[in-house]
Coordinates of C-alpha atoms in Angstrom, one line a residue:
M12 CA -17.1 -5.0 -21.4
T13 CA -13.7 -4.2 -23.0
G14 CA -13.9 -0.4 -23.1
D15 CA -13.1 1.9 -20.2
Q16 CA -16.4 3.8 -20.0
R17 CA -16.1 5.2 -16.5
P18 CA -16.0 9.0 -16.1
G19 CA -12.7 10.8 -16.0
P20 CA -11.2 12.5 -13.0
G21 CA -13.0 15.2 -11.2
P22 CA -11.3 18.5 -10.3
T23 CA -9.9 17.1 -7.0
E24 CA -8.4 14.0 -8.8
Q25 CA -5.8 15.6 -11.1
R26 CA -2.6 13.6 -11.0
L27 CA 0.4 15.1 -9.3
P28 CA 3.8 14.9 -10.9
V29 CA 5.5 11.7 -9.8
T30 CA 9.0 10.4 -10.7
E31 CA 10.6 7.0 -10.2
L32 CA 13.7 6.3 -8.2
R33 CA 15.7 3.2 -8.7
V34 CA 17.4 2.2 -5.4
P35 CA 20.2 -0.3 -6.0
L36 CA 20.1 -3.4 -3.9
A37 CA 22.5 -6.4 -3.8
D38 CA 20.2 -8.4 -6.1
G39 CA 18.6 -5.7 -8.3
D40 CA 16.9 -2.4 -8.1
L41 CA 13.9 -1.4 -6.0
A42 CA 11.5 0.9 -7.9
V43 CA 10.1 3.8 -5.8
S44 CA 7.5 6.3 -6.8
H45 CA 8.4 9.8 -5.5
W46 CA 6.0 12.8 -5.2
P47 CA 8.3 15.7 -4.3
G48 CA 5.7 18.0 -2.7
D49 CA 6.1 21.8 -2.9
P50 CA 9.0 23.6 -1.4
A51 CA 6.7 26.6 -0.9
H52 CA 4.7 24.5 1.5
G53 CA 7.9 23.4 3.4
A54 CA 8.3 20.0 1.8
D55 CA 12.1 20.3 1.8
D56 CA 12.1 20.9 5.6
A57 CA 9.6 18.4 6.9
E58 CA 10.2 14.7 7.6
P59 CA 9.6 12.7 4.4
V60 CA 6.8 10.1 4.3
V61 CA 7.5 6.5 3.2
A62 CA 4.3 4.5 2.3
L63 CA 4.1 0.8 2.0
H64 CA 1.3 -0.7 -0.1
G65 CA -0.8 -3.9 0.3
I66 CA -0.2 -7.4 -0.8
T67 CA -1.1 -7.2 -4.5
A68 CA -0.9 -3.4 -5.0
N69 CA 2.1 -1.1 -5.9
G70 CA 3.4 2.3 -4.9
R71 CA 1.0 4.2 -7.2
V72 CA -1.9 3.3 -4.9
F73 CA -0.9 6.4 -2.9
D74 CA -1.6 8.9 -5.7
A75 CA -4.6 10.3 -3.9
L76 CA -2.7 10.7 -0.6
A77 CA 0.1 12.6 -2.3
R78 CA -2.4 15.3 -3.2
Q79 CA -3.1 15.9 0.4
L80 CA 0.6 16.2 1.3
P81 CA 2.0 19.1 -0.6
D82 CA 4.2 19.8 2.5
R83 CA 6.0 16.4 2.3
H84 CA 8.2 14.4 0.0
L85 CA 6.3 11.1 -0.3
Y86 CA 8.1 7.9 -1.3
A87 CA 6.3 4.6 -2.1
P88 CA 8.3 1.6 -3.2
D89 CA 6.9 -1.2 -5.3
L90 CA 7.6 -4.0 -2.9
R91 CA 9.7 -6.9 -4.0
G92 CA 7.8 -9.1 -6.5
R93 CA 5.4 -6.4 -7.7
A94 CA 5.3 -3.9 -10.6
G95 CA 8.6 -2.1 -11.1
S96 CA 10.3 -4.4 -8.5
R97 CA 8.9 -7.6 -9.9
R98 CA 12.3 -8.8 -11.1
L99 CA 13.8 -8.7 -7.6
P100 CA 14.1 -12.4 -6.6
G101 CA 13.1 -14.3 -3.5
P102 CA 13.2 -15.2 -0.8
Y103 CA 10.3 -13.0 -0.2
G104 CA 8.4 -12.4 3.1
L105 CA 8.0 -9.3 5.2
G106 CA 11.5 -9.5 6.6
A107 CA 12.8 -9.0 3.0
H108 CA 10.5 -5.9 2.7
V109 CA 12.0 -4.5 5.9
R110 CA 15.5 -4.9 4.5
D111 CA 14.5 -3.3 1.3
L112 CA 12.9 -0.4 3.2
L113 CA 16.1 0.1 5.2
A114 CA 18.1 0.3 1.9
L115 CA 15.7 3.0 0.7
L116 CA 16.1 5.0 3.9
D117 CA 19.9 4.7 3.6
H118 CA 19.6 5.9 0.0
L119 CA 17.5 8.9 1.1
G120 CA 19.8 9.6 3.9
R121 CA 22.5 10.8 1.4
T122 CA 20.4 13.8 0.6
G123 CA 18.0 14.4 3.4
P124 CA 16.7 13.3 6.8
R125 CA 17.2 9.7 7.8
R126 CA 14.2 9.5 10.1
V127 CA 10.9 9.4 8.3
V128 CA 7.2 9.1 8.9
L129 CA 6.3 5.5 8.0
L130 CA 2.8 4.6 6.7
G131 CA 1.6 1.2 5.7
H132 CA -1.7 -0.1 4.3
S133 CA -2.9 -3.6 4.8
M134 CA 0.1 -5.9 4.4
G135 CA 2.2 -2.8 4.3
A136 CA 1.0 -2.0 7.8
F137 CA 2.3 -5.3 9.0
T138 CA 5.6 -4.5 7.4
A139 CA 5.6 -1.1 8.9
A140 CA 5.0 -2.5 12.4
L141 CA 7.8 -5.1 11.9
A142 CA 10.2 -2.4 10.8
A143 CA 9.3 -0.1 13.7
A144 CA 9.6 -2.9 16.2
H145 CA 13.1 -3.8 15.1
H146 CA 14.4 -0.4 14.0
P147 CA 12.7 2.3 16.0
E148 CA 15.5 4.8 15.6
R149 CA 14.7 5.1 11.9
F150 CA 11.1 6.4 12.3
R151 CA 9.6 9.6 13.6
R152 CA 6.0 8.2 13.6
V153 CA 4.2 5.1 12.3
L154 CA 0.7 5.0 10.9
L155 CA -1.0 1.6 10.4
V156 CA -3.8 1.9 7.9
D157 CA -6.3 -1.0 8.0
G158 CA -3.7 -3.5 8.9
G159 CA -0.9 -4.2 11.3
L160 CA -2.9 -6.0 14.1
G161 CA -3.1 -9.7 13.8
I162 CA -6.3 -11.1 12.2
T163 CA -7.8 -14.5 12.4
A164 CA -6.7 -16.7 9.5
P165 CA -9.4 -18.6 7.7
P166 CA -9.0 -22.4 7.4
G167 CA -7.2 -24.1 4.6
D168 CA -3.8 -23.9 2.9
I169 CA -2.3 -20.5 2.1
D170 CA -3.9 -20.3 -1.3
A171 CA -7.3 -21.0 0.2
Q172 CA -6.7 -18.5 3.0
L173 CA -5.6 -15.7 0.6
D174 CA -8.6 -16.4 -1.7
A175 CA -10.9 -16.1 1.3
V176 CA -9.3 -12.9 2.5
I177 CA -8.6 -10.9 -0.7
G178 CA -10.8 -12.7 -3.2
P179 CA -10.5 -11.1 -6.7
A180 CA -7.1 -9.6 -6.0
M181 CA -5.7 -13.1 -5.6
R182 CA -7.7 -14.8 -8.3
R183 CA -6.5 -12.3 -11.0
L184 CA -3.0 -13.6 -10.6
D185 CA -4.0 -16.7 -12.6
M186 CA -5.9 -14.8 -15.2
T187 CA -4.8 -13.2 -18.5
F188 CA -6.5 -10.2 -20.2
P189 CA -6.8 -9.4 -23.9
D190 CA -5.9 -5.8 -23.5
R191 CA -5.5 -2.9 -21.0
D192 CA -9.1 -1.9 -21.2
A193 CA -10.2 -5.4 -20.1
Y194 CA -7.9 -5.2 -17.1
R195 CA -9.2 -1.9 -16.1
A196 CA -12.8 -3.2 -16.5
F197 CA -12.0 -6.0 -14.1
F198 CA -11.0 -3.5 -11.4
A199 CA -13.8 -1.1 -12.2
A200 CA -16.3 -3.9 -11.4
H201 CA -14.7 -4.7 -8.0
P202 CA -17.4 -3.9 -5.3
A203 CA -15.0 -2.0 -3.1
L204 CA -13.6 0.1 -6.0
A205 CA -16.4 0.7 -8.4
A206 CA -17.6 3.9 -6.7
H207 CA -14.1 5.3 -6.6
W208 CA -13.0 4.4 -10.1
G209 CA -11.0 7.2 -11.8
E210 CA -7.4 8.3 -12.5
D211 CA -6.1 7.3 -9.0
V212 CA -7.2 3.7 -9.4
R213 CA -6.2 3.6 -13.1
G214 CA -2.7 4.7 -12.1
Y215 CA -1.9 1.7 -10.0
V216 CA -3.9 -0.7 -12.2
D217 CA -1.9 0.3 -15.2
R218 CA 1.4 0.0 -13.3
D219 CA 0.5 -3.5 -12.4
L220 CA -0.2 -4.8 -15.9
V221 CA 2.6 -6.5 -17.9
G222 CA 2.9 -8.5 -21.1
E223 CA 1.4 -8.0 -24.5
P224 CA -2.1 -8.4 -26.0
P225 CA -3.8 -10.8 -26.0
A226 CA -2.2 -12.3 -22.9
M227 CA -1.6 -9.5 -20.5
R228 CA -1.4 -10.2 -16.8
S229 CA -0.7 -8.9 -13.3
S230 CA 2.9 -8.1 -12.5
C231 CA 2.6 -9.7 -9.1
V232 CA 4.9 -12.8 -8.6
K233 CA 2.6 -15.4 -7.1
A234 CA 5.4 -16.9 -5.0
A235 CA 5.9 -13.4 -3.4
I236 CA 2.2 -13.1 -2.6
R237 CA 2.0 -16.5 -1.1
E238 CA 5.1 -16.1 1.1
D239 CA 4.0 -12.6 2.2
G240 CA 0.5 -13.8 2.9
A241 CA 1.8 -16.7 5.0
D242 CA 3.7 -14.2 7.1
V243 CA 0.7 -11.9 7.7
L244 CA -1.7 -14.8 8.5
G245 CA 0.6 -17.0 10.5
N246 CA 4.0 -15.6 11.6
P247 CA 3.8 -14.8 15.3
D248 CA 6.7 -12.4 15.1
I249 CA 4.8 -10.3 12.6
T250 CA 1.3 -10.6 13.9
A251 CA 2.6 -9.4 17.3
A252 CA 4.9 -6.7 16.0
A253 CA 2.6 -3.8 16.7
H254 CA 2.8 -4.7 20.4
R255 CA 6.6 -3.9 20.3
I256 CA 6.4 -0.5 18.5
D257 CA 8.3 2.0 20.7
V258 CA 7.7 5.2 18.6
P259 CA 4.6 7.3 18.3
A260 CA 2.0 5.2 16.3
E261 CA -1.6 5.1 15.4
L262 CA -4.0 2.7 13.7
L263 CA -6.6 4.1 11.4
W264 CA -9.1 1.4 10.3
A265 CA -11.9 1.1 7.7
E266 CA -15.4 0.4 8.8
R267 CA -16.1 -2.0 5.8
G268 CA -14.2 -4.8 4.3
L269 CA -12.3 -5.8 1.2
L270 CA -15.4 -6.4 -0.8
D271 CA -17.2 -3.4 0.7
E272 CA -19.0 -5.8 3.1
P273 CA -20.3 -4.4 6.4
Q274 CA -17.8 -6.3 8.5
G275 CA -14.2 -4.9 8.0
L276 CA -10.9 -6.4 9.1
Y277 CA -11.4 -4.5 12.4
D278 CA -14.2 -3.1 14.5
E279 CA -14.4 -1.6 18.0
Q280 CA -14.2 -5.0 19.6
R281 CA -11.2 -6.2 17.6
V282 CA -9.2 -3.0 18.3
A283 CA -10.1 -2.9 22.0
G284 CA -6.8 -4.4 22.9
S285 CA -4.7 -2.5 20.3
P286 CA -1.3 -1.6 21.6
V287 CA -1.4 1.8 19.7
P288 CA -4.3 4.3 19.6
A289 CA -6.9 3.2 17.1
R290 CA -9.7 5.1 15.5
P291 CA -12.0 4.4 12.5
V292 CA -12.1 6.5 9.3
P293 CA -15.9 6.7 8.7
D294 CA -17.6 5.6 5.5
T295 CA -14.6 3.7 4.1
N296 CA -13.8 0.2 3.0
H297 CA -10.4 -1.5 2.9
Y298 CA -9.5 0.2 -0.4
S299 CA -11.4 3.5 -0.3
I300 CA -9.5 4.5 2.9
L301 CA -6.7 5.4 0.4
L302 CA -9.0 6.9 -2.2
A303 CA -11.9 8.9 -0.8
D304 CA -11.1 12.6 -0.3
H305 CA -12.3 12.7 3.4
A306 CA -10.2 9.6 4.1
T307 CA -6.9 10.9 2.5
R308 CA -7.4 14.1 4.4
A309 CA -7.7 12.1 7.6
L310 CA -4.5 10.2 6.8
A311 CA -2.7 13.5 6.0
R312 CA -3.7 15.0 9.3
A313 CA -2.4 11.9 11.1
V314 CA 0.9 12.2 9.2
R315 CA 1.3 15.7 10.6
T316 CA 0.2 15.0 14.2

């Protein structure tokens, strides 16, 4: 399959205007997607939301959430080593993402509130927990979305561990694709994404693709993925960071897993000892928790709580 034959967006999936900020860092620029919200809904008066994506995603994964937040400015950086920030060099790791996040907050502080609502998905949730644990004065509220609590690492070296946890998302980093349609088809066949394929998924899939036909590839720098994955799976300061959050926080978890399998990263037993209030978002998997209308509405309500 080389053609993108999935249906187009439905009426609730129309893309909102989004611009790109370039935040200067000491070693390059951090690319940040910005959905400005609507001043008529109070977007200029409410705390902004900063959203951190998962390990091989990019900021455009929050397109669907942005539609549910017309009353907020939403900022979503491409984390170091991905998409528009792929040229930022190492060292990588979640500590580097926290430093980049603080630089973004300082940049936003020139024109608006310095305290924000921080939301992180998957690896981004671990980054959010780490940032809140070390810099609580910067955040009004923290939302951990299907991540942030330590998970049991599978056996093997980091490549084997990441392959076991994220599967196709990791394997694609060693693949090339003849054209954009072939890359889209790869994602459209993903068991956790197939039912949600449309403009939202296409937005971050297209942002991830770099190179020229017939050898296009993911923008993700494999060294960044490996170093970040090692932090999430084995760095005790990071896996325990949620226990040190001292601002209002909540964990929203998906019932199903990264391949839409019945067992998700979390369940009632695994969140029983959560240091922050935890609740499931019904009928979601690890990815659709950011895509399904009922899920993004739940996340938007949690932002406003």
